[in-house]
């Protein structure tokens, strides 16, 4: 089993799982369907192609920088008829950074890594208007599991965010991993297990996720020595005689 | 010579009025003496004062003066009239015991300035040193003449390759700005100055010069709470 790590950083991201109709919400972390779609696109698969091998990968994500949720109010007119389309609300995550991981067969993981280096269709972060701000592919781990790879990766938050938490030597990051199939451990269910991306009939199944946290070192933590020395006490009267 | 210590009750309106203007505080300090101070000759003993802000509720006024002051008016305006007054100490005795080679902790609030011009045809103008590096250089340049030497730090305690050689902390940078009526012309004027507090350790190299520094002050703006250095035992 190998693990492929991805860095999902961009000024805007949008990861919908239950969004329908005119209100397009986003989850607070990337969805499996979104990341599998990104990988399939990098490989050049078409919408209707079979993706059972990709959907079988185990998925996990670490929240390096949660970002803020912003709302966009969108109007549009139909290209041909110029009739106004329904007004829609679109939600995005702004200034967020995630590390996503997929675990699976070594050959497939290698293929995906190479596909990300030279993608057939450009990757985007959940919605086509949200390009990544940095290369998406990070590394391939051969020997550690999904949890180990996510726990061992360095903190990818922006410098200003790391400096904001400079009082903390290590920071706790939320990790959301998929439960092993067959296991009956309780968890939250999310309808983002991709079955088909066919534009005529997209289908998603339920999958169980579990939320934990890992601690990673903060490279910009302030050391004790760097703190300002307080001025010493000074009382000149201790050696003087009163009159 | 006398050294007087007075704790200011910062909760009182009078205290805020005084602390907000060095000009008013100067007037309050000067009116603690029965005899109006004669024009001091250059380098002679004079009235010096300083505000130490040790903590938010602990603000202390130190006055060093040739005559014994009476701070009753300050207690009434900005003190604790029934429980706390002021303490005056005999400073002359302490000064006479200073000898070269002694090591003391010191505190000095001063107004580090230099005279510069930006272009060749401009008149020279007194300008404040704003960075700790130049403020420290300002003090180190005057130490020999003032009769002391700021002690050096052991090598392993230095945090910078350059500019951290001395046992010296600069803190409490306080830009002051207040209105003033010129005595001679009666015209309104505006004064702005930058006061910083130096804390450190020194060794006396010349006891007479040190006594002069302690009683007549160091640097500019002596009327406005700058230039008073005090010594305390090395803790």
PDB file of N, CA and C in Angstrom, chain A residues 48-148:
ATOM      1  N   UNK A  48     -17.630  10.003 -18.312  1.00  0.00           N
ATOM      2  CA  UNK A  48     -18.397   8.756 -18.272  1.00  0.00           C
ATOM      3  C   UNK A  48     -17.553   7.525 -17.968  1.00  0.00           C
ATOM      4  N   UNK A  49     -16.209   7.692 -17.894  1.00  0.00           N
ATOM      5  CA  UNK A  49     -15.330   6.524 -17.740  1.00  0.00           C
ATOM      6  C   UNK A  49     -15.530   5.850 -16.387  1.00  0.00           C
ATOM      7  N   UNK A  50     -15.128   4.593 -16.354  1.00  0.00           N
ATOM      8  CA  UNK A  50     -15.221   3.816 -15.115  1.00  0.00           C
ATOM      9  C   UNK A  50     -14.206   4.341 -14.109  1.00  0.00           C
ATOM     10  N   UNK A  51     -14.619   4.493 -12.849  1.00  0.00           N
ATOM     11  CA  UNK A  51     -13.668   4.974 -11.856  1.00  0.00           C
ATOM     12  C   UNK A  51     -13.693   4.141 -10.590  1.00  0.00           C
ATOM     13  N   UNK A  52     -14.021   2.871 -10.723  1.00  0.00           N
ATOM     14  CA  UNK A  52     -14.087   2.034  -9.520  1.00  0.00           C
ATOM     15  C   UNK A  52     -12.715   1.915  -8.848  1.00  0.00           C
ATOM     16  N   UNK A  53     -11.617   1.907  -9.645  1.00  0.00           N
ATOM     17  CA  UNK A  53     -10.290   1.770  -9.032  1.00  0.00           C
ATOM     18  C   UNK A  53      -9.957   3.004  -8.203  1.00  0.00           C
ATOM     19  N   UNK A  54     -10.322   4.192  -8.710  1.00  0.00           N
ATOM     20  CA  UNK A  54     -10.040   5.412  -7.956  1.00  0.00           C
ATOM     21  C   UNK A  54     -10.943   5.523  -6.732  1.00  0.00           C
ATOM     22  N   UNK A  55     -12.217   5.147  -6.916  1.00  0.00           N
ATOM     23  CA  UNK A  55     -13.169   5.266  -5.807  1.00  0.00           C
ATOM     24  C   UNK A  55     -12.815   4.314  -4.680  1.00  0.00           C
ATOM     25  N   UNK A  56     -12.051   3.252  -4.992  1.00  0.00           N
ATOM     26  CA  UNK A  56     -11.689   2.277  -3.966  1.00  0.00           C
ATOM     27  C   UNK A  56     -10.532   2.764  -3.099  1.00  0.00           C
ATOM     28  N   UNK A  57      -9.855   3.843  -3.508  1.00  0.00           N
ATOM     29  CA  UNK A  57      -8.750   4.379  -2.693  1.00  0.00           C
ATOM     30  C   UNK A  57      -9.282   4.859  -1.354  1.00  0.00           C
ATOM     31  N   UNK A  58      -8.452   4.696  -0.303  1.00  0.00           N
ATOM     32  CA  UNK A  58      -8.874   5.209   0.999  1.00  0.00           C
ATOM     33  C   UNK A  58      -8.437   6.660   1.091  1.00  0.00           C
ATOM     34  N   UNK A  59      -9.321   7.504   1.619  1.00  0.00           N
ATOM     35  CA  UNK A  59      -9.100   8.947   1.546  1.00  0.00           C
ATOM     36  C   UNK A  59      -9.016   9.553   2.945  1.00  0.00           C
ATOM     37  N   UNK A  60      -8.113  10.505   3.115  1.00  0.00           N
ATOM     38  CA  UNK A  60      -8.009  11.235   4.383  1.00  0.00           C
ATOM     39  C   UNK A  60      -7.579  12.660   4.095  1.00  0.00           C
ATOM     40  N   UNK A  61      -7.901  13.562   5.004  1.00  0.00           N
ATOM     41  CA  UNK A  61      -7.521  14.962   4.783  1.00  0.00           C
ATOM     42  C   UNK A  61      -7.159  15.603   6.116  1.00  0.00           C
ATOM     43  N   UNK A  62      -6.158  16.500   6.077  1.00  0.00           N
ATOM     44  CA  UNK A  62      -5.727  17.222   7.275  1.00  0.00           C
ATOM     45  C   UNK A  62      -5.993  18.709   7.051  1.00  0.00           C
ATOM     46  N   UNK A  63      -6.547  19.362   8.049  1.00  0.00           N
ATOM     47  CA  UNK A  63      -6.881  20.789   7.924  1.00  0.00           C
ATOM     48  C   UNK A  63      -5.683  21.595   8.448  1.00  0.00           C
ATOM     49  N   UNK A  64      -4.864  22.104   7.544  1.00  0.00           N
ATOM     50  CA  UNK A  64      -3.680  22.857   7.974  1.00  0.00           C
ATOM     51  C   UNK A  64      -4.031  24.293   8.318  1.00  0.00           C
ATOM     52  N   UNK A  65      -4.979  24.843   7.582  1.00  0.00           N
ATOM     53  CA  UNK A  65      -5.396  26.229   7.811  1.00  0.00           C
ATOM     54  C   UNK A  65      -6.865  26.275   7.442  1.00  0.00           C
ATOM     55  N   UNK A  66      -7.761  26.442   8.414  1.00  0.00           N
ATOM     56  CA  UNK A  66      -9.181  26.243   8.116  1.00  0.00           C
ATOM     57  C   UNK A  66      -9.773  27.252   7.141  1.00  0.00           C
ATOM     58  N   UNK A  67      -9.237  28.453   7.089  1.00  0.00           N
ATOM     59  CA  UNK A  67      -9.788  29.450   6.177  1.00  0.00           C
ATOM     60  C   UNK A  67     -11.112  29.995   6.676  1.00  0.00           C
ATOM     61  N   UNK A  68     -11.698  30.880   5.903  1.00  0.00           N
ATOM     62  CA  UNK A  68     -12.999  31.430   6.289  1.00  0.00           C
ATOM     63  C   UNK A  68     -14.001  31.159   5.173  1.00  0.00           C
ATOM     64  N   UNK A  69     -15.256  30.982   5.583  1.00  0.00           N
ATOM     65  CA  UNK A  69     -16.308  30.690   4.612  1.00  0.00           C
ATOM     66  C   UNK A  69     -16.827  32.015   4.053  1.00  0.00           C
ATOM     67  N   UNK A  70     -16.881  32.163   2.756  1.00  0.00           N
ATOM     68  CA  UNK A  70     -17.447  33.380   2.190  1.00  0.00           C
ATOM     69  C   UNK A  70     -18.572  33.023   1.229  1.00  0.00           C
ATOM     70  N   UNK A  71     -19.478  33.978   1.048  1.00  0.00           N
ATOM     71  CA  UNK A  71     -20.684  33.719   0.263  1.00  0.00           C
ATOM     72  C   UNK A  71     -20.661  34.617  -0.968  1.00  0.00           C
ATOM     73  N   UNK A  72     -21.003  34.043  -2.094  1.00  0.00           N
ATOM     74  CA  UNK A  72     -21.058  34.817  -3.328  1.00  0.00           C
ATOM     75  C   UNK A  72     -22.496  34.738  -3.855  1.00  0.00           C
ATOM     76  N   UNK A  73     -22.952  35.843  -4.400  1.00  0.00           N
ATOM     77  CA  UNK A  73     -24.325  35.959  -4.896  1.00  0.00           C
ATOM     78  C   UNK A  73     -24.211  36.071  -6.403  1.00  0.00           C
ATOM     79  N   UNK A  74     -24.681  35.063  -7.122  1.00  0.00           N
ATOM     80  CA  UNK A  74     -24.357  35.000  -8.541  1.00  0.00           C
ATOM     81  C   UNK A  74     -25.602  35.090  -9.422  1.00  0.00           C
ATOM     82  N   UNK A  75     -25.530  35.967 -10.407  1.00  0.00           N
ATOM     83  CA  UNK A  75     -26.608  36.060 -11.388  1.00  0.00           C
ATOM     84  C   UNK A  75     -26.036  35.678 -12.753  1.00  0.00           C
ATOM     85  N   UNK A  76     -26.863  35.144 -13.619  1.00  0.00           N
ATOM     86  CA  UNK A  76     -26.373  34.770 -14.950  1.00  0.00           C
ATOM     87  C   UNK A  76     -27.539  34.771 -15.933  1.00  0.00           C
ATOM     88  N   UNK A  77     -27.186  34.942 -17.200  1.00  0.00           N
ATOM     89  CA  UNK A  77     -28.191  34.833 -18.250  1.00  0.00           C
ATOM     90  C   UNK A  77     -27.824  33.684 -19.174  1.00  0.00           C
ATOM     91  N   UNK A  78     -28.832  33.078 -19.719  1.00  0.00           N
ATOM     92  CA  UNK A  78     -28.578  31.950 -20.603  1.00  0.00           C
ATOM     93  C   UNK A  78     -27.845  32.423 -21.855  1.00  0.00           C
ATOM     94  N   UNK A  79     -26.864  31.646 -22.271  1.00  0.00           N
ATOM     95  CA  UNK A  79     -26.023  32.062 -23.387  1.00  0.00           C
ATOM     96  C   UNK A  79     -26.783  32.230 -24.686  1.00  0.00           C
ATOM     97  N   UNK A  80     -27.767  31.374 -24.951  1.00  0.00           N
ATOM     98  CA  UNK A  80     -28.482  31.424 -26.231  1.00  0.00           C
ATOM     99  C   UNK A  80     -29.719  32.291 -26.161  1.00  0.00           C
ATOM    100  N   UNK A  81     -30.545  32.051 -25.126  1.00  0.00           N
ATOM    101  CA  UNK A  81     -31.843  32.717 -25.089  1.00  0.00           C
ATOM    102  C   UNK A  81     -31.812  34.035 -24.341  1.00  0.00           C
ATOM    103  N   UNK A  82     -30.721  34.308 -23.591  1.00  0.00           N
ATOM    104  CA  UNK A  82     -30.592  35.510 -22.771  1.00  0.00           C
ATOM    105  C   UNK A  82     -31.660  35.594 -21.698  1.00  0.00           C
ATOM    106  N   UNK A  83     -32.257  34.445 -21.377  1.00  0.00           N
ATOM    107  CA  UNK A  83     -33.194  34.439 -20.255  1.00  0.00           C
ATOM    108  C   UNK A  83     -32.415  34.366 -18.948  1.00  0.00           C
ATOM    109  N   UNK A  84     -32.897  35.063 -17.921  1.00  0.00           N
ATOM    110  CA  UNK A  84     -32.130  35.049 -16.682  1.00  0.00           C
ATOM    111  C   UNK A  84     -32.248  33.688 -16.009  1.00  0.00           C
ATOM    112  N   UNK A  85     -31.090  33.204 -15.529  1.00  0.00           N
ATOM    113  CA  UNK A  85     -31.033  31.927 -14.821  1.00  0.00           C
ATOM    114  C   UNK A  85     -31.411  32.193 -13.368  1.00  0.00           C
ATOM    115  N   UNK A  86     -31.759  31.136 -12.625  1.00  0.00           N
ATOM    116  CA  UNK A  86     -32.058  31.358 -11.207  1.00  0.00           C
ATOM    117  C   UNK A  86     -30.842  31.943 -10.495  1.00  0.00           C
ATOM    118  N   UNK A  87     -31.102  32.931  -9.636  1.00  0.00           N
ATOM    119  CA  UNK A  87     -30.015  33.521  -8.840  1.00  0.00           C
ATOM    120  C   UNK A  87     -29.494  32.439  -7.909  1.00  0.00           C
ATOM    121  N   UNK A  88     -28.175  32.313  -7.830  1.00  0.00           N
ATOM    122  CA  UNK A  88     -27.641  31.262  -6.956  1.00  0.00           C
ATOM    123  C   UNK A  88     -26.680  31.847  -5.938  1.00  0.00           C
ATOM    124  N   UNK A  89     -26.619  31.176  -4.800  1.00  0.00           N
ATOM    125  CA  UNK A  89     -25.675  31.527  -3.742  1.00  0.00           C
ATOM    126  C   UNK A  89     -24.567  30.509  -3.794  1.00  0.00           C
ATOM    127  N   UNK A  90     -23.333  30.950  -3.843  1.00  0.00           N
ATOM    128  CA  UNK A  90     -22.214  30.016  -3.859  1.00  0.00           C
ATOM    129  C   UNK A  90     -21.307  30.295  -2.681  1.00  0.00           C
ATOM    130  N   UNK A  91     -20.947  29.249  -2.000  1.00  0.00           N
ATOM    131  CA  UNK A  91     -20.102  29.382  -0.816  1.00  0.00           C
ATOM    132  C   UNK A  91     -18.698  28.878  -1.129  1.00  0.00           C
ATOM    133  N   UNK A  92     -17.711  29.577  -0.599  1.00  0.00           N
ATOM    134  CA  UNK A  92     -16.317  29.201  -0.826  1.00  0.00           C
ATOM    135  C   UNK A  92     -15.574  29.217   0.505  1.00  0.00           C
ATOM    136  N   UNK A  93     -14.441  28.509   0.521  1.00  0.00           N
ATOM    137  CA  UNK A  93     -13.493  28.652   1.620  1.00  0.00           C
ATOM    138  C   UNK A  93     -12.384  29.563   1.112  1.00  0.00           C
ATOM    139  N   UNK A  94     -12.109  30.594   1.881  1.00  0.00           N
ATOM    140  CA  UNK A  94     -11.074  31.520   1.440  1.00  0.00           C
ATOM    141  C   UNK A  94      -9.835  31.319   2.297  1.00  0.00           C
ATOM    142  N   UNK A  95      -8.668  31.353   1.666  1.00  0.00           N
ATOM    143  CA  UNK A  95      -7.386  31.247   2.369  1.00  0.00           C
ATOM    144  C   UNK A  95      -7.259  29.979   3.203  1.00  0.00           C
ATOM    145  N   UNK A  96      -7.692  28.864   2.650  1.00  0.00           N
ATOM    146  CA  UNK A  96      -7.590  27.602   3.382  1.00  0.00           C
ATOM    147  C   UNK A  96      -6.460  26.762   2.785  1.00  0.00           C
ATOM    148  N   UNK A  97      -5.868  25.915   3.625  1.00  0.00           N
ATOM    149  CA  UNK A  97      -4.829  24.989   3.165  1.00  0.00           C
ATOM    150  C   UNK A  97      -5.133  23.613   3.744  1.00  0.00           C
ATOM    151  N   UNK A  98      -5.122  22.594   2.876  1.00  0.00           N
ATOM    152  CA  UNK A  98      -5.364  21.223   3.319  1.00  0.00           C
ATOM    153  C   UNK A  98      -4.267  20.321   2.778  1.00  0.00           C
ATOM    154  N   UNK A  99      -4.011  19.245   3.522  1.00  0.00           N
ATOM    155  CA  UNK A  99      -3.188  18.164   2.991  1.00  0.00           C
ATOM    156  C   UNK A  99      -4.102  16.964   2.860  1.00  0.00           C
ATOM    157  N   UNK A 100      -4.276  16.497   1.627  1.00  0.00           N
ATOM    158  CA  UNK A 100      -5.151  15.352   1.389  1.00  0.00           C
ATOM    159  C   UNK A 100      -4.274  14.141   1.071  1.00  0.00           C
ATOM    160  N   UNK A 101      -4.766  12.948   1.390  1.00  0.00           N
ATOM    161  CA  UNK A 101      -4.003  11.731   1.142  1.00  0.00           C
ATOM    162  C   UNK A 101      -4.919  10.669   0.588  1.00  0.00           C
ATOM    163  N   UNK A 102      -4.415   9.914  -0.394  1.00  0.00           N
ATOM    164  CA  UNK A 102      -5.139   8.728  -0.866  1.00  0.00           C
ATOM    165  C   UNK A 102      -4.208   7.532  -0.709  1.00  0.00           C
ATOM    166  N   UNK A 103      -4.787   6.453  -0.212  1.00  0.00           N
ATOM    167  CA  UNK A 103      -4.007   5.252   0.049  1.00  0.00           C
ATOM    168  C   UNK A 103      -4.508   4.147  -0.869  1.00  0.00           C
ATOM    169  N   UNK A 104      -3.595   3.431  -1.496  1.00  0.00           N
ATOM    170  CA  UNK A 104      -4.011   2.336  -2.373  1.00  0.00           C
ATOM    171  C   UNK A 104      -2.821   1.587  -2.936  1.00  0.00           C
ATOM    172  N   UNK A 105      -3.120   0.824  -3.964  1.00  0.00           N
ATOM    173  CA  UNK A 105      -2.120  -0.017  -4.603  1.00  0.00           C
ATOM    174  C   UNK A 105      -0.962   0.833  -5.144  1.00  0.00           C
ATOM    175  N   UNK A 106       0.291   0.347  -4.928  1.00  0.00           N
ATOM    176  CA  UNK A 106       1.481   1.120  -5.262  1.00  0.00           C
ATOM    177  C   UNK A 106       1.557   1.539  -6.719  1.00  0.00           C
ATOM    178  N   UNK A 107       1.154   0.662  -7.636  1.00  0.00           N
ATOM    179  CA  UNK A 107       1.258   0.969  -9.066  1.00  0.00           C
ATOM    180  C   UNK A 107       0.325   2.117  -9.428  1.00  0.00           C
ATOM    181  N   UNK A 108      -0.915   2.018  -8.935  1.00  0.00           N
ATOM    182  CA  UNK A 108      -1.910   3.059  -9.230  1.00  0.00           C
ATOM    183  C   UNK A 108      -1.465   4.403  -8.638  1.00  0.00           C
ATOM    184  N   UNK A 109      -0.937   4.371  -7.388  1.00  0.00           N
ATOM    185  CA  UNK A 109      -0.515   5.615  -6.733  1.00  0.00           C
ATOM    186  C   UNK A 109       0.614   6.265  -7.531  1.00  0.00           C
ATOM    187  N   UNK A 110       1.542   5.445  -8.009  1.00  0.00           N
ATOM    188  CA  UNK A 110       2.641   5.972  -8.827  1.00  0.00           C
ATOM    189  C   UNK A 110       2.121   6.633 -10.100  1.00  0.00           C
ATOM    190  N   UNK A 111       1.153   5.949 -10.729  1.00  0.00           N
ATOM    191  CA  UNK A 111       0.546   6.481 -11.951  1.00  0.00           C
ATOM    192  C   UNK A 111      -0.105   7.840 -11.685  1.00  0.00           C
ATOM    193  N   UNK A 112      -0.822   7.905 -10.572  1.00  0.00           N
ATOM    194  CA  UNK A 112      -1.517   9.160 -10.243  1.00  0.00           C
ATOM    195  C   UNK A 112      -0.510  10.274 -10.001  1.00  0.00           C
ATOM    196  N   UNK A 113       0.581   9.952  -9.300  1.00  0.00           N
ATOM    197  CA  UNK A 113       1.604  10.967  -9.022  1.00  0.00           C
ATOM    198  C   UNK A 113       2.174  11.500 -10.328  1.00  0.00           C
ATOM    199  N   UNK A 114       2.466  10.572 -11.261  1.00  0.00           N
ATOM    200  CA  UNK A 114       3.022  11.023 -12.544  1.00  0.00           C
ATOM    201  C   UNK A 114       1.994  11.829 -13.332  1.00  0.00           C
ATOM    202  N   UNK A 115       0.719  11.416 -13.222  1.00  0.00           N
ATOM    203  CA  UNK A 115      -0.331  12.157 -13.924  1.00  0.00           C
ATOM    204  C   UNK A 115      -0.439  13.585 -13.386  1.00  0.00           C
ATOM    205  N   UNK A 116      -0.255  13.764 -12.067  1.00  0.00           N
ATOM    206  CA  UNK A 116      -0.347  15.119 -11.489  1.00  0.00           C
ATOM    207  C   UNK A 116       0.817  15.979 -11.934  1.00  0.00           C
ATOM    208  N   UNK A 117       1.983  15.358 -12.201  1.00  0.00           N
ATOM    209  CA  UNK A 117       3.135  16.132 -12.682  1.00  0.00           C
ATOM    210  C   UNK A 117       2.874  16.666 -14.089  1.00  0.00           C
ATOM    211  N   UNK A 118       2.082  15.913 -14.883  1.00  0.00           N
ATOM    212  CA  UNK A 118       1.755  16.352 -16.249  1.00  0.00           C
ATOM    213  C   UNK A 118       0.284  16.086 -16.490  1.00  0.00           C
ATOM    214  N   UNK A 119      -0.593  16.920 -15.897  1.00  0.00           N
ATOM    215  CA  UNK A 119      -2.022  16.591 -15.931  1.00  0.00           C
ATOM    216  C   UNK A 119      -2.639  16.790 -17.317  1.00  0.00           C
ATOM    217  N   UNK A 120      -3.574  15.883 -17.659  1.00  0.00           N
ATOM    218  CA  UNK A 120      -4.281  16.000 -18.936  1.00  0.00           C
ATOM    219  C   UNK A 120      -5.266  17.169 -18.884  1.00  0.00           C
ATOM    220  N   UNK A 121      -6.058  17.234 -17.790  1.00  0.00           N
ATOM    221  CA  UNK A 121      -6.916  18.401 -17.553  1.00  0.00           C
ATOM    222  C   UNK A 121      -6.393  19.075 -16.290  1.00  0.00           C
ATOM    223  N   UNK A 122      -6.366  20.401 -16.269  1.00  0.00           N
ATOM    224  CA  UNK A 122      -5.757  21.110 -15.133  1.00  0.00           C
ATOM    225  C   UNK A 122      -6.551  20.858 -13.852  1.00  0.00           C
ATOM    226  N   UNK A 123      -5.866  20.712 -12.747  1.00  0.00           N
ATOM    227  CA  UNK A 123      -6.571  20.489 -11.483  1.00  0.00           C
ATOM    228  C   UNK A 123      -7.208  21.785 -10.973  1.00  0.00           C
ATOM    229  N   UNK A 124      -8.320  21.643 -10.284  1.00  0.00           N
ATOM    230  CA  UNK A 124      -8.919  22.790  -9.604  1.00  0.00           C
ATOM    231  C   UNK A 124      -9.503  22.329  -8.285  1.00  0.00           C
ATOM    232  N   UNK A 125      -9.739  23.290  -7.381  1.00  0.00           N
ATOM    233  CA  UNK A 125     -10.074  22.961  -6.000  1.00  0.00           C
ATOM    234  C   UNK A 125     -11.588  22.975  -5.818  1.00  0.00           C
ATOM    235  N   UNK A 126     -12.246  21.960  -6.346  1.00  0.00           N
ATOM    236  CA  UNK A 126     -13.667  21.788  -6.101  1.00  0.00           C
ATOM    237  C   UNK A 126     -14.559  22.464  -7.127  1.00  0.00           C
ATOM    238  N   UNK A 127     -14.142  23.600  -7.628  1.00  0.00           N
ATOM    239  CA  UNK A 127     -14.943  24.300  -8.625  1.00  0.00           C
ATOM    240  C   UNK A 127     -13.966  24.862  -9.653  1.00  0.00           C
ATOM    241  N   UNK A 128     -14.372  24.941 -10.889  1.00  0.00           N
ATOM    242  CA  UNK A 128     -13.387  25.251 -11.918  1.00  0.00           C
ATOM    243  C   UNK A 128     -12.805  26.658 -11.764  1.00  0.00           C
ATOM    244  N   UNK A 129     -13.547  27.543 -11.076  1.00  0.00           N
ATOM    245  CA  UNK A 129     -13.047  28.909 -10.891  1.00  0.00           C
ATOM    246  C   UNK A 129     -12.028  29.002  -9.745  1.00  0.00           C
ATOM    247  N   UNK A 130     -11.639  27.870  -9.148  1.00  0.00           N
ATOM    248  CA  UNK A 130     -10.745  27.907  -7.991  1.00  0.00           C
ATOM    249  C   UNK A 130      -9.435  27.188  -8.289  1.00  0.00           C
ATOM    250  N   UNK A 131      -8.495  27.858  -8.928  1.00  0.00           N
ATOM    251  CA  UNK A 131      -7.237  27.180  -9.231  1.00  0.00           C
ATOM    252  C   UNK A 131      -6.359  27.057  -7.988  1.00  0.00           C
ATOM    253  N   UNK A 132      -5.525  26.009  -7.917  1.00  0.00           N
ATOM    254  CA  UNK A 132      -4.594  25.891  -6.792  1.00  0.00           C
ATOM    255  C   UNK A 132      -3.488  26.932  -6.919  1.00  0.00           C
ATOM    256  N   UNK A 133      -3.010  27.416  -5.751  1.00  0.00           N
ATOM    257  CA  UNK A 133      -1.971  28.452  -5.797  1.00  0.00           C
ATOM    258  C   UNK A 133      -0.570  27.852  -5.785  1.00  0.00           C
ATOM    259  N   UNK A 134      -0.472  26.557  -5.505  1.00  0.00           N
ATOM    260  CA  UNK A 134       0.835  25.895  -5.472  1.00  0.00           C
ATOM    261  C   UNK A 134       0.665  24.535  -6.119  1.00  0.00           C
ATOM    262  N   UNK A 135       1.762  23.886  -6.543  1.00  0.00           N
ATOM    263  CA  UNK A 135       1.620  22.534  -7.096  1.00  0.00           C
ATOM    264  C   UNK A 135       0.866  21.634  -6.142  1.00  0.00           C
ATOM    265  N   UNK A 136       0.000  20.810  -6.708  1.00  0.00           N
ATOM    266  CA  UNK A 136      -0.897  20.004  -5.885  1.00  0.00           C
ATOM    267  C   UNK A 136      -0.167  18.788  -5.324  1.00  0.00           C
ATOM    268  N   UNK A 137       0.721  18.178  -6.142  1.00  0.00           N
ATOM    269  CA  UNK A 137       1.340  16.919  -5.692  1.00  0.00           C
ATOM    270  C   UNK A 137       2.453  17.218  -4.687  1.00  0.00           C
ATOM    271  N   UNK A 138       2.522  16.384  -3.630  1.00  0.00           N
ATOM    272  CA  UNK A 138       3.591  16.542  -2.644  1.00  0.00           C
ATOM    273  C   UNK A 138       4.565  15.371  -2.739  1.00  0.00           C
ATOM    274  N   UNK A 139       4.190  14.226  -2.182  1.00  0.00           N
ATOM    275  CA  UNK A 139       5.098  13.076  -2.177  1.00  0.00           C
ATOM    276  C   UNK A 139       4.309  11.790  -2.250  1.00  0.00           C
ATOM    277  N   UNK A 140       5.034  10.700  -2.475  1.00  0.00           N
ATOM    278  CA  UNK A 140       4.462   9.358  -2.366  1.00  0.00           C
ATOM    279  C   UNK A 140       5.198   8.654  -1.244  1.00  0.00           C
ATOM    280  N   UNK A 141       4.438   8.105  -0.287  1.00  0.00           N
ATOM    281  CA  UNK A 141       5.027   7.323   0.802  1.00  0.00           C
ATOM    282  C   UNK A 141       4.770   5.857   0.520  1.00  0.00           C
ATOM    283  N   UNK A 142       5.812   5.029   0.627  1.00  0.00           N
ATOM    284  CA  UNK A 142       5.660   3.606   0.332  1.00  0.00           C
ATOM    285  C   UNK A 142       5.352   2.792   1.588  1.00  0.00           C
ATOM    286  N   UNK A 143       5.896   3.227   2.732  1.00  0.00           N
ATOM    287  CA  UNK A 143       5.909   2.321   3.884  1.00  0.00           C
ATOM    288  C   UNK A 143       4.943   2.716   5.000  1.00  0.00           C
ATOM    289  N   UNK A 144       4.548   3.982   5.063  1.00  0.00           N
ATOM    290  CA  UNK A 144       3.655   4.366   6.164  1.00  0.00           C
ATOM    291  C   UNK A 144       2.216   4.374   5.676  1.00  0.00           C
ATOM    292  N   UNK A 145       1.286   4.165   6.605  1.00  0.00           N
ATOM    293  CA  UNK A 145      -0.131   4.148   6.236  1.00  0.00           C
ATOM    294  C   UNK A 145      -0.656   5.560   6.035  1.00  0.00           C
ATOM    295  N   UNK A 146      -1.956   5.641   5.801  1.00  0.00           N
ATOM    296  CA  UNK A 146      -2.614   6.935   5.574  1.00  0.00           C
ATOM    297  C   UNK A 146      -2.443   7.859   6.772  1.00  0.00           C
ATOM    298  N   UNK A 147      -2.729   7.331   7.975  1.00  0.00           N
ATOM    299  CA  UNK A 147      -2.646   8.149   9.187  1.00  0.00           C
ATOM    300  C   UNK A 147      -1.204   8.607   9.421  1.00  0.00           C
ATOM    301  N   UNK A 148      -0.256   7.679   9.220  1.00  0.00           N
ATOM    302  CA  UNK A 148       1.153   8.003   9.443  1.00  0.00           C
ATOM    303  C   UNK A 148       1.638   9.077   8.493  1.00  0.00           C
TER     304      UNK A 148
END
